[in-house]
Amino acid sequence: MEYLQTGYGVNERRACRVLAAPRASQRYRSVADRRDALRMRLRALAASRPNWGYRRLTLLQRRQGWAANHKLVYRLYKAEALGLRRRRPRRRVSAARREKVAVPSRCNQTWSMDFMADQLYSGRPVRILAIVDNYSRESLALQAGFRLTGEDVAGALDTLVRQRGIPTSIRCGPQVRRDNGTEFTSQAMDHWAYSHGVTLDFSRPGKPTDNGLIEAFNGRLRAECLNEHWF
């Protein structure tokens, strides 16, 4: 339509008559709600949780009071091109900015947890969940098992909460890591953190200094215990 008007110098009525197009369709302007506020919130949630799909983002939005079903969230999720990226160049990961982490000022304010891998004398692999208080540097829990799931991690945290109270935040390893798997990012852990009001602070891949306290503790545990004994 614009080509006919500018190229041949005709008005809109003549151009519509030539193309047999209704003028009402030409002048129609959409009045549909673009959901701009919901789009902005969805982009913010997707940026803070890059490994979450639209279904888990829908759950987060419902918790925050947004009345949007999964079909609407999926449509906006696709329109904003927020699909998961399975492979990201390492240079982008290492160049990601991270806000300065607050230093804890009291016990039971911030915990750190991570997994360690070892094997028995028979060669059977075993995993150890370590939880440390970031202020007192105290080892709160060491749970070993052949298979530790997200439910096991939540159970260990429930035991600590009954003994010591609820922390403000828990620092974990990166969301994509071979030795961690999906235990820290599972639905069981997400539900536990939400129900207790605890923030899960994930470190960046390839940046062990983001959670240096638990990394140092794991190094001492391996040198003084795991490497010195057979189990």
PDB file of C-alpha atoms in Angstrom:
ATOM      1  CA  MET A   1       0.000   0.000   0.000  1.00  0.00           C
ATOM      2  CA  GLU A   2       2.769   2.438   0.902  1.00  0.00           C
ATOM      3  CA  TYR A   3       4.604   1.512  -2.297  1.00  0.00           C
ATOM      4  CA  LEU A   4       1.622   2.483  -4.452  1.00  0.00           C
ATOM      5  CA  GLN A   5       1.064   5.739  -2.596  1.00  0.00           C
ATOM      6  CA  THR A   6       4.677   6.897  -2.716  1.00  0.00           C
ATOM      7  CA  GLY A   7       5.653   5.387  -6.076  1.00  0.00           C
ATOM      8  CA  TYR A   8       2.631   6.460  -8.094  1.00  0.00           C
ATOM      9  CA  GLY A   9       1.495   9.454  -6.091  1.00  0.00           C
ATOM     10  CA  VAL A  10      -2.044   8.215  -5.446  1.00  0.00           C
ATOM     11  CA  ASN A  11      -4.093   8.588  -2.332  1.00  0.00           C
ATOM     12  CA  GLU A  12      -5.112   5.815   0.038  1.00  0.00           C
ATOM     13  CA  ARG A  13      -8.592   5.419  -1.430  1.00  0.00           C
ATOM     14  CA  ARG A  14      -7.222   4.844  -4.972  1.00  0.00           C
ATOM     15  CA  ALA A  15      -4.549   2.430  -3.759  1.00  0.00           C
ATOM     16  CA  CYS A  16      -7.098   0.366  -1.842  1.00  0.00           C
ATOM     17  CA  ARG A  17      -9.381   0.261  -4.890  1.00  0.00           C
ATOM     18  CA  VAL A  18      -6.539  -1.011  -7.111  1.00  0.00           C
ATOM     19  CA  LEU A  19      -5.576  -3.747  -4.639  1.00  0.00           C
ATOM     20  CA  ALA A  20      -9.201  -4.570  -3.770  1.00  0.00           C
ATOM     21  CA  ALA A  21      -8.326  -4.091  -0.088  1.00  0.00           C
ATOM     22  CA  PRO A  22     -10.833  -2.674   2.433  1.00  0.00           C
ATOM     23  CA  ARG A  23      -9.875   0.726   3.795  1.00  0.00           C
ATOM     24  CA  ALA A  24     -11.012  -0.402   7.255  1.00  0.00           C
ATOM     25  CA  SER A  25      -8.292  -3.052   7.266  1.00  0.00           C
ATOM     26  CA  GLN A  26      -5.712  -0.493   6.130  1.00  0.00           C
ATOM     27  CA  ARG A  27      -6.590   1.928   8.905  1.00  0.00           C
ATOM     28  CA  TYR A  28      -7.047  -0.659  11.630  1.00  0.00           C
ATOM     29  CA  ARG A  29      -4.795  -0.254  14.663  1.00  0.00           C
ATOM     30  CA  SER A  30      -4.477  -3.078  17.150  1.00  0.00           C
ATOM     31  CA  VAL A  31      -5.946  -2.430  20.599  1.00  0.00           C
ATOM     32  CA  ALA A  32      -4.677  -5.661  22.140  1.00  0.00           C
ATOM     33  CA  ASP A  33      -2.822  -5.402  25.439  1.00  0.00           C
ATOM     34  CA  ARG A  34       0.898  -5.946  24.835  1.00  0.00           C
ATOM     35  CA  ARG A  35       1.457  -6.911  28.478  1.00  0.00           C
ATOM     36  CA  ASP A  36       4.506  -4.653  28.695  1.00  0.00           C
ATOM     37  CA  ALA A  37       4.806  -4.944  32.479  1.00  0.00           C
ATOM     38  CA  LEU A  38       4.617  -8.732  32.292  1.00  0.00           C
ATOM     39  CA  ARG A  39       7.194  -8.771  29.491  1.00  0.00           C
ATOM     40  CA  MET A  40       9.620  -6.670  31.534  1.00  0.00           C
ATOM     41  CA  ARG A  41       9.214  -8.904  34.586  1.00  0.00           C
ATOM     42  CA  LEU A  42       9.651 -12.039  32.459  1.00  0.00           C
ATOM     43  CA  ARG A  43      12.883 -10.669  30.972  1.00  0.00           C
ATOM     44  CA  ALA A  44      14.199  -9.854  34.448  1.00  0.00           C
ATOM     45  CA  LEU A  45      13.414 -13.329  35.770  1.00  0.00           C
ATOM     46  CA  ALA A  46      14.933 -15.020  32.717  1.00  0.00           C
ATOM     47  CA  ALA A  47      18.112 -12.957  33.126  1.00  0.00           C
ATOM     48  CA  SER A  48      18.469 -13.910  36.792  1.00  0.00           C
ATOM     49  CA  ARG A  49      17.753 -17.599  36.101  1.00  0.00           C
ATOM     50  CA  PRO A  50      19.180 -18.370  32.650  1.00  0.00           C
ATOM     51  CA  ASN A  51      18.695 -22.138  32.997  1.00  0.00           C
ATOM     52  CA  TRP A  52      14.972 -22.013  33.755  1.00  0.00           C
ATOM     53  CA  GLY A  53      12.318 -22.564  31.111  1.00  0.00           C
ATOM     54  CA  TYR A  54       8.958 -20.867  30.776  1.00  0.00           C
ATOM     55  CA  ARG A  55       7.137 -23.323  33.065  1.00  0.00           C
ATOM     56  CA  ARG A  56       9.328 -22.588  36.088  1.00  0.00           C
ATOM     57  CA  LEU A  57       9.254 -18.870  35.271  1.00  0.00           C
ATOM     58  CA  THR A  58       5.449 -19.114  35.265  1.00  0.00           C
ATOM     59  CA  LEU A  59       5.600 -20.570  38.767  1.00  0.00           C
ATOM     60  CA  LEU A  60       7.804 -17.695  39.943  1.00  0.00           C
ATOM     61  CA  GLN A  61       5.469 -15.102  38.476  1.00  0.00           C
ATOM     62  CA  ARG A  62       2.454 -16.674  40.165  1.00  0.00           C
ATOM     63  CA  ARG A  63       4.296 -16.533  43.489  1.00  0.00           C
ATOM     64  CA  GLN A  64       4.867 -12.815  42.934  1.00  0.00           C
ATOM     65  CA  GLY A  65       1.192 -12.155  42.246  1.00  0.00           C
ATOM     66  CA  TRP A  66       1.101 -12.095  38.441  1.00  0.00           C
ATOM     67  CA  ALA A  67      -2.121 -13.600  37.069  1.00  0.00           C
ATOM     68  CA  ALA A  68      -0.747 -15.276  33.933  1.00  0.00           C
ATOM     69  CA  ASN A  69      -1.179 -18.866  32.836  1.00  0.00           C
ATOM     70  CA  HIS A  70       1.550 -20.922  31.229  1.00  0.00           C
ATOM     71  CA  LYS A  71       0.184 -20.391  27.705  1.00  0.00           C
ATOM     72  CA  LEU A  72       0.434 -16.609  27.942  1.00  0.00           C
ATOM     73  CA  VAL A  73       3.904 -16.837  29.491  1.00  0.00           C
ATOM     74  CA  TYR A  74       4.990 -19.198  26.722  1.00  0.00           C
ATOM     75  CA  ARG A  75       3.753 -16.787  24.032  1.00  0.00           C
ATOM     76  CA  LEU A  76       5.614 -13.855  25.589  1.00  0.00           C
ATOM     77  CA  TYR A  77       8.632 -16.090  26.255  1.00  0.00           C
ATOM     78  CA  LYS A  78       8.872 -16.867  22.531  1.00  0.00           C
ATOM     79  CA  ALA A  79       8.118 -13.305  21.461  1.00  0.00           C
ATOM     80  CA  GLU A  80      10.960 -11.975  23.620  1.00  0.00           C
ATOM     81  CA  ALA A  81      13.363 -14.677  22.303  1.00  0.00           C
ATOM     82  CA  LEU A  82      14.138 -15.949  25.805  1.00  0.00           C
ATOM     83  CA  GLY A  83      14.692 -19.572  24.804  1.00  0.00           C
ATOM     84  CA  LEU A  84      17.339 -21.549  26.647  1.00  0.00           C
ATOM     85  CA  ARG A  85      20.801 -21.502  25.124  1.00  0.00           C
ATOM     86  CA  ARG A  86      22.355 -24.893  25.601  1.00  0.00           C
ATOM     87  CA  ARG A  87      25.850 -23.874  24.582  1.00  0.00           C
ATOM     88  CA  ARG A  88      27.362 -20.539  25.484  1.00  0.00           C
ATOM     89  CA  PRO A  89      30.900 -19.437  24.630  1.00  0.00           C
ATOM     90  CA  ARG A  90      33.153 -19.553  27.662  1.00  0.00           C
ATOM     91  CA  ARG A  91      34.349 -16.015  27.041  1.00  0.00           C
ATOM     92  CA  ARG A  92      30.827 -14.746  27.639  1.00  0.00           C
ATOM     93  CA  VAL A  93      30.479 -16.711  30.860  1.00  0.00           C
ATOM     94  CA  SER A  94      33.789 -15.469  32.235  1.00  0.00           C
ATOM     95  CA  ALA A  95      32.973 -11.903  31.233  1.00  0.00           C
ATOM     96  CA  ALA A  96      29.634 -11.920  33.068  1.00  0.00           C
ATOM     97  CA  ARG A  97      29.429  -9.283  35.786  1.00  0.00           C
ATOM     98  CA  ARG A  98      28.592 -10.211  39.341  1.00  0.00           C
ATOM     99  CA  GLU A  99      27.454  -7.889  42.067  1.00  0.00           C
ATOM    100  CA  LYS A 100      29.568  -7.590  45.206  1.00  0.00           C
ATOM    101  CA  VAL A 101      28.554 -10.243  47.732  1.00  0.00           C
ATOM    102  CA  ALA A 102      27.658  -8.941  51.170  1.00  0.00           C
ATOM    103  CA  VAL A 103      29.895 -10.127  54.023  1.00  0.00           C
ATOM    104  CA  PRO A 104      27.903 -11.931  56.753  1.00  0.00           C
ATOM    105  CA  SER A 105      27.826 -10.179  60.140  1.00  0.00           C
ATOM    106  CA  ARG A 106      26.498 -13.000  62.324  1.00  0.00           C
ATOM    107  CA  CYS A 107      26.156 -16.755  62.536  1.00  0.00           C
ATOM    108  CA  ASN A 108      23.421 -18.518  60.542  1.00  0.00           C
ATOM    109  CA  GLN A 109      23.091 -15.560  58.176  1.00  0.00           C
ATOM    110  CA  THR A 110      24.791 -17.115  55.138  1.00  0.00           C
ATOM    111  CA  TRP A 111      25.632 -20.764  54.518  1.00  0.00           C
ATOM    112  CA  SER A 112      27.608 -22.385  51.725  1.00  0.00           C
ATOM    113  CA  MET A 113      27.143 -25.902  50.394  1.00  0.00           C
ATOM    114  CA  ASP A 114      28.798 -28.039  47.776  1.00  0.00           C
ATOM    115  CA  PHE A 115      29.315 -31.661  46.754  1.00  0.00           C
ATOM    116  CA  MET A 116      32.501 -33.698  46.875  1.00  0.00           C
ATOM    117  CA  ALA A 117      33.143 -36.954  45.025  1.00  0.00           C
ATOM    118  CA  ASP A 118      35.234 -39.908  46.239  1.00  0.00           C
ATOM    119  CA  GLN A 119      35.171 -43.698  46.044  1.00  0.00           C
ATOM    120  CA  LEU A 120      35.274 -46.659  48.419  1.00  0.00           C
ATOM    121  CA  TYR A 121      38.065 -49.204  48.510  1.00  0.00           C
ATOM    122  CA  SER A 122      35.990 -51.352  46.154  1.00  0.00           C
ATOM    123  CA  GLY A 123      35.857 -48.538  43.602  1.00  0.00           C
ATOM    124  CA  ARG A 124      32.203 -47.686  44.163  1.00  0.00           C
ATOM    125  CA  PRO A 125      31.702 -43.913  43.889  1.00  0.00           C
ATOM    126  CA  VAL A 126      30.357 -41.965  46.846  1.00  0.00           C
ATOM    127  CA  ARG A 127      29.271 -38.346  47.208  1.00  0.00           C
ATOM    128  CA  ILE A 128      29.522 -36.021  50.208  1.00  0.00           C
ATOM    129  CA  LEU A 129      27.359 -32.949  50.824  1.00  0.00           C
ATOM    130  CA  ALA A 130      29.216 -30.303  52.834  1.00  0.00           C
ATOM    131  CA  ILE A 131      27.480 -27.316  54.457  1.00  0.00           C
ATOM    132  CA  VAL A 132      29.473 -24.533  56.156  1.00  0.00           C
ATOM    133  CA  ASP A 133      28.524 -21.368  58.047  1.00  0.00           C
ATOM    134  CA  ASN A 134      30.222 -18.437  56.299  1.00  0.00           C
ATOM    135  CA  TYR A 135      30.599 -16.316  59.439  1.00  0.00           C
ATOM    136  CA  SER A 136      31.884 -18.817  61.998  1.00  0.00           C
ATOM    137  CA  ARG A 137      33.534 -21.095  59.390  1.00  0.00           C
ATOM    138  CA  GLU A 138      31.888 -24.009  61.202  1.00  0.00           C
ATOM    139  CA  SER A 139      31.111 -27.261  59.410  1.00  0.00           C
ATOM    140  CA  LEU A 140      27.368 -27.663  59.869  1.00  0.00           C
ATOM    141  CA  ALA A 141      26.814 -30.958  58.060  1.00  0.00           C
ATOM    142  CA  LEU A 142      28.627 -33.689  56.157  1.00  0.00           C
ATOM    143  CA  GLN A 143      26.229 -36.137  54.546  1.00  0.00           C
ATOM    144  CA  ALA A 144      27.615 -39.026  52.509  1.00  0.00           C
ATOM    145  CA  GLY A 145      25.723 -41.359  50.217  1.00  0.00           C
ATOM    146  CA  PHE A 146      25.870 -43.286  46.997  1.00  0.00           C
ATOM    147  CA  ARG A 147      23.087 -41.200  45.470  1.00  0.00           C
ATOM    148  CA  LEU A 148      22.086 -37.810  46.848  1.00  0.00           C
ATOM    149  CA  THR A 149      19.088 -36.106  45.269  1.00  0.00           C
ATOM    150  CA  GLY A 150      17.496 -32.715  45.661  1.00  0.00           C
ATOM    151  CA  GLU A 151      15.125 -34.199  48.244  1.00  0.00           C
ATOM    152  CA  ASP A 152      18.141 -35.387  50.276  1.00  0.00           C
ATOM    153  CA  VAL A 153      19.645 -31.889  50.194  1.00  0.00           C
ATOM    154  CA  ALA A 154      16.339 -30.368  51.311  1.00  0.00           C
ATOM    155  CA  GLY A 155      16.107 -32.955  54.114  1.00  0.00           C
ATOM    156  CA  ALA A 156      19.604 -32.111  55.353  1.00  0.00           C
ATOM    157  CA  LEU A 157      18.723 -28.406  55.351  1.00  0.00           C
ATOM    158  CA  ASP A 158      15.487 -29.101  57.248  1.00  0.00           C
ATOM    159  CA  THR A 159      17.505 -30.818  59.981  1.00  0.00           C
ATOM    160  CA  LEU A 160      19.840 -27.817  60.251  1.00  0.00           C
ATOM    161  CA  VAL A 161      16.948 -25.348  60.297  1.00  0.00           C
ATOM    162  CA  ARG A 162      15.368 -27.162  63.243  1.00  0.00           C
ATOM    163  CA  GLN A 163      18.678 -26.977  65.108  1.00  0.00           C
ATOM    164  CA  ARG A 164      19.987 -23.534  64.174  1.00  0.00           C
ATOM    165  CA  GLY A 165      17.221 -21.528  62.501  1.00  0.00           C
ATOM    166  CA  ILE A 166      16.685 -20.298  58.945  1.00  0.00           C
ATOM    167  CA  PRO A 167      19.552 -18.572  57.097  1.00  0.00           C
ATOM    168  CA  THR A 168      19.080 -15.557  54.852  1.00  0.00           C
ATOM    169  CA  SER A 169      20.905 -17.028  51.850  1.00  0.00           C
ATOM    170  CA  ILE A 170      22.793 -20.152  50.829  1.00  0.00           C
ATOM    171  CA  ARG A 171      25.672 -20.012  48.369  1.00  0.00           C
ATOM    172  CA  CYS A 172      25.866 -22.958  46.013  1.00  0.00           C
ATOM    173  CA  GLY A 173      28.040 -24.102  43.177  1.00  0.00           C
ATOM    174  CA  PRO A 174      27.258 -23.087  39.578  1.00  0.00           C
ATOM    175  CA  GLN A 175      23.964 -24.166  38.036  1.00  0.00           C
ATOM    176  CA  VAL A 176      25.773 -26.094  35.288  1.00  0.00           C
ATOM    177  CA  ARG A 177      28.438 -28.327  36.791  1.00  0.00           C
ATOM    178  CA  ARG A 178      29.304 -31.982  36.302  1.00  0.00           C
ATOM    179  CA  ASP A 179      29.841 -32.913  39.953  1.00  0.00           C
ATOM    180  CA  ASN A 180      26.770 -31.007  41.188  1.00  0.00           C
ATOM    181  CA  GLY A 181      24.227 -32.216  38.675  1.00  0.00           C
ATOM    182  CA  THR A 182      20.779 -30.748  39.233  1.00  0.00           C
ATOM    183  CA  GLU A 183      20.453 -31.250  42.998  1.00  0.00           C
ATOM    184  CA  PHE A 184      20.735 -27.544  43.817  1.00  0.00           C
ATOM    185  CA  THR A 185      18.473 -26.478  40.930  1.00  0.00           C
ATOM    186  CA  SER A 186      15.829 -29.187  41.373  1.00  0.00           C
ATOM    187  CA  GLN A 187      12.169 -28.460  42.019  1.00  0.00           C
ATOM    188  CA  ALA A 188      12.546 -29.843  45.546  1.00  0.00           C
ATOM    189  CA  MET A 189      15.238 -27.283  46.366  1.00  0.00           C
ATOM    190  CA  ASP A 190      13.324 -24.471  44.672  1.00  0.00           C
ATOM    191  CA  HIS A 191      10.221 -25.287  46.724  1.00  0.00           C
ATOM    192  CA  TRP A 192      12.266 -25.538  49.935  1.00  0.00           C
ATOM    193  CA  ALA A 193      13.953 -22.177  49.356  1.00  0.00           C
ATOM    194  CA  TYR A 194      10.640 -20.478  48.511  1.00  0.00           C
ATOM    195  CA  SER A 195       8.751 -21.944  51.475  1.00  0.00           C
ATOM    196  CA  HIS A 196      11.516 -20.893  53.906  1.00  0.00           C
ATOM    197  CA  GLY A 197      12.233 -17.500  52.302  1.00  0.00           C
ATOM    198  CA  VAL A 198      15.879 -18.381  51.572  1.00  0.00           C
ATOM    199  CA  THR A 199      17.820 -16.998  48.593  1.00  0.00           C
ATOM    200  CA  LEU A 200      19.943 -19.500  46.644  1.00  0.00           C
ATOM    201  CA  ASP A 201      23.041 -17.681  45.368  1.00  0.00           C
ATOM    202  CA  PHE A 202      24.659 -19.650  42.534  1.00  0.00           C
ATOM    203  CA  SER A 203      28.267 -18.980  41.606  1.00  0.00           C
ATOM    204  CA  ARG A 204      29.389 -18.505  38.004  1.00  0.00           C
ATOM    205  CA  PRO A 205      30.746 -21.461  36.022  1.00  0.00           C
ATOM    206  CA  GLY A 206      34.533 -21.501  36.090  1.00  0.00           C
ATOM    207  CA  LYS A 207      34.654 -19.031  39.006  1.00  0.00           C
ATOM    208  CA  PRO A 208      35.341 -21.012  42.223  1.00  0.00           C
ATOM    209  CA  THR A 209      36.246 -17.754  43.993  1.00  0.00           C
ATOM    210  CA  ASP A 210      32.537 -16.843  44.025  1.00  0.00           C
ATOM    211  CA  ASN A 211      32.136 -19.549  46.669  1.00  0.00           C
ATOM    212  CA  GLY A 212      35.712 -19.693  47.920  1.00  0.00           C
ATOM    213  CA  LEU A 213      34.920 -20.608  51.535  1.00  0.00           C
ATOM    214  CA  ILE A 214      33.354 -23.978  50.718  1.00  0.00           C
ATOM    215  CA  GLU A 215      36.068 -24.649  48.126  1.00  0.00           C
ATOM    216  CA  ALA A 216      38.766 -24.101  50.768  1.00  0.00           C
ATOM    217  CA  PHE A 217      36.899 -26.317  53.223  1.00  0.00           C
ATOM    218  CA  ASN A 218      36.594 -29.077  50.631  1.00  0.00           C
ATOM    219  CA  GLY A 219      40.321 -28.883  49.963  1.00  0.00           C
ATOM    220  CA  ARG A 220      41.157 -29.337  53.658  1.00  0.00           C
ATOM    221  CA  LEU A 221      38.634 -32.140  54.023  1.00  0.00           C
ATOM    222  CA  ARG A 222      40.107 -34.008  51.085  1.00  0.00           C
ATOM    223  CA  ALA A 223      43.708 -33.511  52.209  1.00  0.00           C
ATOM    224  CA  GLU A 224      43.182 -34.332  55.884  1.00  0.00           C
ATOM    225  CA  CYS A 225      40.474 -37.003  55.688  1.00  0.00           C
ATOM    226  CA  LEU A 226      39.596 -38.457  52.310  1.00  0.00           C
ATOM    227  CA  ASN A 227      43.170 -38.807  51.041  1.00  0.00           C
ATOM    228  CA  GLU A 228      44.381 -40.254  54.367  1.00  0.00           C
ATOM    229  CA  HIS A 229      41.828 -43.046  54.826  1.00  0.00           C
ATOM    230  CA  TRP A 230      40.150 -45.873  52.959  1.00  0.00           C
ATOM    231  CA  PHE A 231      36.419 -46.375  53.368  1.00  0.00           C
TER     232      PHE A 231
END
